[in-house]
């Protein structure tokens, strides 16, 4: 069976982190959008309807507050949310897990690790 072509939204304000992620997923055939601010995330959730959201916790506001708001909103949230945290931020990791993040990864994220996590999520859509 061919791999699923997914819609992936990357919400990350650091180009050095986001661009390799975008390139990696686009290079394997996914439709990838990249945004840098919370307001843009909300708009893309409505317009793009991603299957997976890769969300940095340090956007222009608290990324976990955004995650909580969209996770429990009546609109359809993405099938899976992968949270990116700062290294050693165990409090954020624990909170993200409590809120239902599919995965929580510390930056810098290894490309193959992120691809594997997203591939696992896509088996459920």
PDB file of C-alpha atoms in Angstrom:
ATOM      1  CA  UNK A   1       0.000   0.000   0.000  1.00  0.00           C
ATOM      2  CA  UNK A   2       1.437   3.442  -0.897  1.00  0.00           C
ATOM      3  CA  UNK A   3       2.173   5.851   1.956  1.00  0.00           C
ATOM      4  CA  UNK A   4      -0.542   8.279   2.963  1.00  0.00           C
ATOM      5  CA  UNK A   5      -0.189  11.793   1.534  1.00  0.00           C
ATOM      6  CA  UNK A   6      -0.935  13.918   4.550  1.00  0.00           C
ATOM      7  CA  UNK A   7      -1.554  17.579   5.243  1.00  0.00           C
ATOM      8  CA  UNK A   8       1.025  18.663   7.814  1.00  0.00           C
ATOM      9  CA  UNK A   9       1.054  22.041   9.525  1.00  0.00           C
ATOM     10  CA  UNK A  10       4.370  23.107  11.060  1.00  0.00           C
ATOM     11  CA  UNK A  11       3.992  25.885  13.649  1.00  0.00           C
ATOM     12  CA  UNK A  12       7.518  27.025  14.459  1.00  0.00           C
ATOM     13  CA  UNK A  13       8.950  30.534  14.660  1.00  0.00           C
ATOM     14  CA  UNK A  14      12.591  29.561  14.090  1.00  0.00           C
ATOM     15  CA  UNK A  15      13.383  29.130  10.378  1.00  0.00           C
ATOM     16  CA  UNK A  16      16.456  27.039  11.200  1.00  0.00           C
ATOM     17  CA  UNK A  17      14.192  24.510  12.916  1.00  0.00           C
ATOM     18  CA  UNK A  18      11.171  24.727  10.618  1.00  0.00           C
ATOM     19  CA  UNK A  19      12.735  24.696   7.164  1.00  0.00           C
ATOM     20  CA  UNK A  20      14.402  21.266   7.461  1.00  0.00           C
ATOM     21  CA  UNK A  21      11.130  19.825   8.783  1.00  0.00           C
ATOM     22  CA  UNK A  22       9.150  21.339   5.905  1.00  0.00           C
ATOM     23  CA  UNK A  23      11.712  20.160   3.351  1.00  0.00           C
ATOM     24  CA  UNK A  24      11.826  16.647   4.786  1.00  0.00           C
ATOM     25  CA  UNK A  25       8.067  16.098   4.743  1.00  0.00           C
ATOM     26  CA  UNK A  26       7.531  17.800   1.379  1.00  0.00           C
ATOM     27  CA  UNK A  27      10.349  15.673  -0.017  1.00  0.00           C
ATOM     28  CA  UNK A  28       8.489  12.481   0.857  1.00  0.00           C
ATOM     29  CA  UNK A  29       5.262  13.664  -0.722  1.00  0.00           C
ATOM     30  CA  UNK A  30       3.291  15.364   2.023  1.00  0.00           C
ATOM     31  CA  UNK A  31       1.482  18.688   1.651  1.00  0.00           C
ATOM     32  CA  UNK A  32       3.215  20.921   4.201  1.00  0.00           C
ATOM     33  CA  UNK A  33       2.371  24.429   5.377  1.00  0.00           C
ATOM     34  CA  UNK A  34       4.564  26.431   7.736  1.00  0.00           C
ATOM     35  CA  UNK A  35       3.387  29.233  10.015  1.00  0.00           C
ATOM     36  CA  UNK A  36       5.256  31.319  12.583  1.00  0.00           C
ATOM     37  CA  UNK A  37       2.537  32.771  14.838  1.00  0.00           C
ATOM     38  CA  UNK A  38      -0.473  31.614  16.830  1.00  0.00           C
ATOM     39  CA  UNK A  39      -2.927  33.666  14.757  1.00  0.00           C
ATOM     40  CA  UNK A  40      -1.643  31.942  11.628  1.00  0.00           C
ATOM     41  CA  UNK A  41      -2.050  28.521  13.236  1.00  0.00           C
ATOM     42  CA  UNK A  42      -5.708  29.214  13.918  1.00  0.00           C
ATOM     43  CA  UNK A  43      -6.297  30.379  10.335  1.00  0.00           C
ATOM     44  CA  UNK A  44      -4.509  27.366   8.856  1.00  0.00           C
ATOM     45  CA  UNK A  45      -6.485  24.967  11.032  1.00  0.00           C
ATOM     46  CA  UNK A  46      -9.636  26.345   9.436  1.00  0.00           C
ATOM     47  CA  UNK A  47      -8.362  26.696   5.866  1.00  0.00           C
ATOM     48  CA  UNK A  48      -5.871  23.828   5.509  1.00  0.00           C
ATOM     49  CA  UNK A  49      -7.415  21.226   7.868  1.00  0.00           C
ATOM     50  CA  UNK A  50      -4.147  19.462   8.670  1.00  0.00           C
ATOM     51  CA  UNK A  51      -3.935  15.802   9.549  1.00  0.00           C
ATOM     52  CA  UNK A  52      -0.927  16.493  11.759  1.00  0.00           C
ATOM     53  CA  UNK A  53       0.134  19.620  13.616  1.00  0.00           C
ATOM     54  CA  UNK A  54       3.782  19.969  14.630  1.00  0.00           C
ATOM     55  CA  UNK A  55       3.630  22.705  17.280  1.00  0.00           C
ATOM     56  CA  UNK A  56       6.475  24.576  18.948  1.00  0.00           C
ATOM     57  CA  UNK A  57       5.673  25.524  22.533  1.00  0.00           C
ATOM     58  CA  UNK A  58       7.512  28.839  22.279  1.00  0.00           C
ATOM     59  CA  UNK A  59       5.656  30.632  19.505  1.00  0.00           C
ATOM     60  CA  UNK A  60       4.641  34.267  20.025  1.00  0.00           C
ATOM     61  CA  UNK A  61       2.454  33.067  22.918  1.00  0.00           C
ATOM     62  CA  UNK A  62       2.268  29.849  24.912  1.00  0.00           C
ATOM     63  CA  UNK A  63       2.002  27.017  22.402  1.00  0.00           C
ATOM     64  CA  UNK A  64       0.463  24.723  25.003  1.00  0.00           C
ATOM     65  CA  UNK A  65      -2.370  27.178  25.612  1.00  0.00           C
ATOM     66  CA  UNK A  66      -3.058  27.084  21.892  1.00  0.00           C
ATOM     67  CA  UNK A  67      -2.889  23.285  21.913  1.00  0.00           C
ATOM     68  CA  UNK A  68      -5.367  23.093  24.767  1.00  0.00           C
ATOM     69  CA  UNK A  69      -7.729  25.505  23.015  1.00  0.00           C
ATOM     70  CA  UNK A  70      -7.732  23.626  19.717  1.00  0.00           C
ATOM     71  CA  UNK A  71      -7.657  20.165  21.265  1.00  0.00           C
ATOM     72  CA  UNK A  72     -10.959  20.649  23.020  1.00  0.00           C
ATOM     73  CA  UNK A  73     -12.629  22.985  20.531  1.00  0.00           C
ATOM     74  CA  UNK A  74     -15.829  21.843  18.822  1.00  0.00           C
ATOM     75  CA  UNK A  75     -14.152  22.216  15.420  1.00  0.00           C
ATOM     76  CA  UNK A  76     -12.187  19.257  14.148  1.00  0.00           C
ATOM     77  CA  UNK A  77      -8.642  19.314  15.543  1.00  0.00           C
ATOM     78  CA  UNK A  78      -5.803  17.677  13.643  1.00  0.00           C
ATOM     79  CA  UNK A  79      -5.610  13.900  13.979  1.00  0.00           C
ATOM     80  CA  UNK A  80      -2.327  14.154  15.805  1.00  0.00           C
ATOM     81  CA  UNK A  81      -0.343  16.869  17.512  1.00  0.00           C
ATOM     82  CA  UNK A  82       3.412  16.625  17.949  1.00  0.00           C
ATOM     83  CA  UNK A  83       4.772  19.105  20.464  1.00  0.00           C
ATOM     84  CA  UNK A  84       8.303  20.503  20.153  1.00  0.00           C
ATOM     85  CA  UNK A  85       9.871  21.648  23.426  1.00  0.00           C
ATOM     86  CA  UNK A  86      13.114  23.173  24.540  1.00  0.00           C
ATOM     87  CA  UNK A  87      15.703  20.647  25.754  1.00  0.00           C
ATOM     88  CA  UNK A  88      15.255  19.716  29.407  1.00  0.00           C
ATOM     89  CA  UNK A  89      11.789  21.280  29.729  1.00  0.00           C
ATOM     90  CA  UNK A  90      10.196  18.395  31.605  1.00  0.00           C
ATOM     91  CA  UNK A  91       7.297  20.477  32.957  1.00  0.00           C
ATOM     92  CA  UNK A  92       6.150  21.359  29.434  1.00  0.00           C
ATOM     93  CA  UNK A  93       6.617  17.768  28.298  1.00  0.00           C
ATOM     94  CA  UNK A  94       4.470  16.456  31.153  1.00  0.00           C
ATOM     95  CA  UNK A  95       1.772  19.073  30.571  1.00  0.00           C
ATOM     96  CA  UNK A  96       1.661  18.318  26.835  1.00  0.00           C
ATOM     97  CA  UNK A  97       1.292  14.610  27.557  1.00  0.00           C
ATOM     98  CA  UNK A  98      -1.522  15.314  30.028  1.00  0.00           C
ATOM     99  CA  UNK A  99      -3.295  17.389  27.375  1.00  0.00           C
ATOM    100  CA  UNK A 100      -3.120  14.498  24.925  1.00  0.00           C
ATOM    101  CA  UNK A 101      -0.204  15.251  22.631  1.00  0.00           C
ATOM    102  CA  UNK A 102       0.562  12.302  20.397  1.00  0.00           C
ATOM    103  CA  UNK A 103       4.274  12.894  20.952  1.00  0.00           C
ATOM    104  CA  UNK A 104       6.552  15.380  22.666  1.00  0.00           C
ATOM    105  CA  UNK A 105      10.028  15.854  21.214  1.00  0.00           C
ATOM    106  CA  UNK A 106      12.865  18.065  22.424  1.00  0.00           C
ATOM    107  CA  UNK A 107      14.586  20.373  19.958  1.00  0.00           C
ATOM    108  CA  UNK A 108      16.707  19.921  18.014  1.00  0.00           C
ATOM    109  CA  UNK A 109      14.607  17.120  16.582  1.00  0.00           C
ATOM    110  CA  UNK A 110      16.244  14.423  14.500  1.00  0.00           C
ATOM    111  CA  UNK A 111      14.518  14.294  11.125  1.00  0.00           C
ATOM    112  CA  UNK A 112      14.156  10.522  11.093  1.00  0.00           C
ATOM    113  CA  UNK A 113      12.621  10.530  14.575  1.00  0.00           C
ATOM    114  CA  UNK A 114       9.999  13.091  13.552  1.00  0.00           C
ATOM    115  CA  UNK A 115       9.233  11.235  10.310  1.00  0.00           C
ATOM    116  CA  UNK A 116       8.711   8.000  12.276  1.00  0.00           C
ATOM    117  CA  UNK A 117       6.393   9.702  14.781  1.00  0.00           C
ATOM    118  CA  UNK A 118       4.294  11.264  12.010  1.00  0.00           C
ATOM    119  CA  UNK A 119       4.194   7.980  10.067  1.00  0.00           C
ATOM    120  CA  UNK A 120       2.818   6.264  13.173  1.00  0.00           C
ATOM    121  CA  UNK A 121       0.162   8.967  13.553  1.00  0.00           C
ATOM    122  CA  UNK A 122      -0.874   8.616   9.933  1.00  0.00           C
ATOM    123  CA  UNK A 123      -1.717   4.952  10.408  1.00  0.00           C
ATOM    124  CA  UNK A 124      -4.722   6.156  12.416  1.00  0.00           C
ATOM    125  CA  UNK A 125      -6.232   8.523   9.844  1.00  0.00           C
TER     126      UNK A 125
END
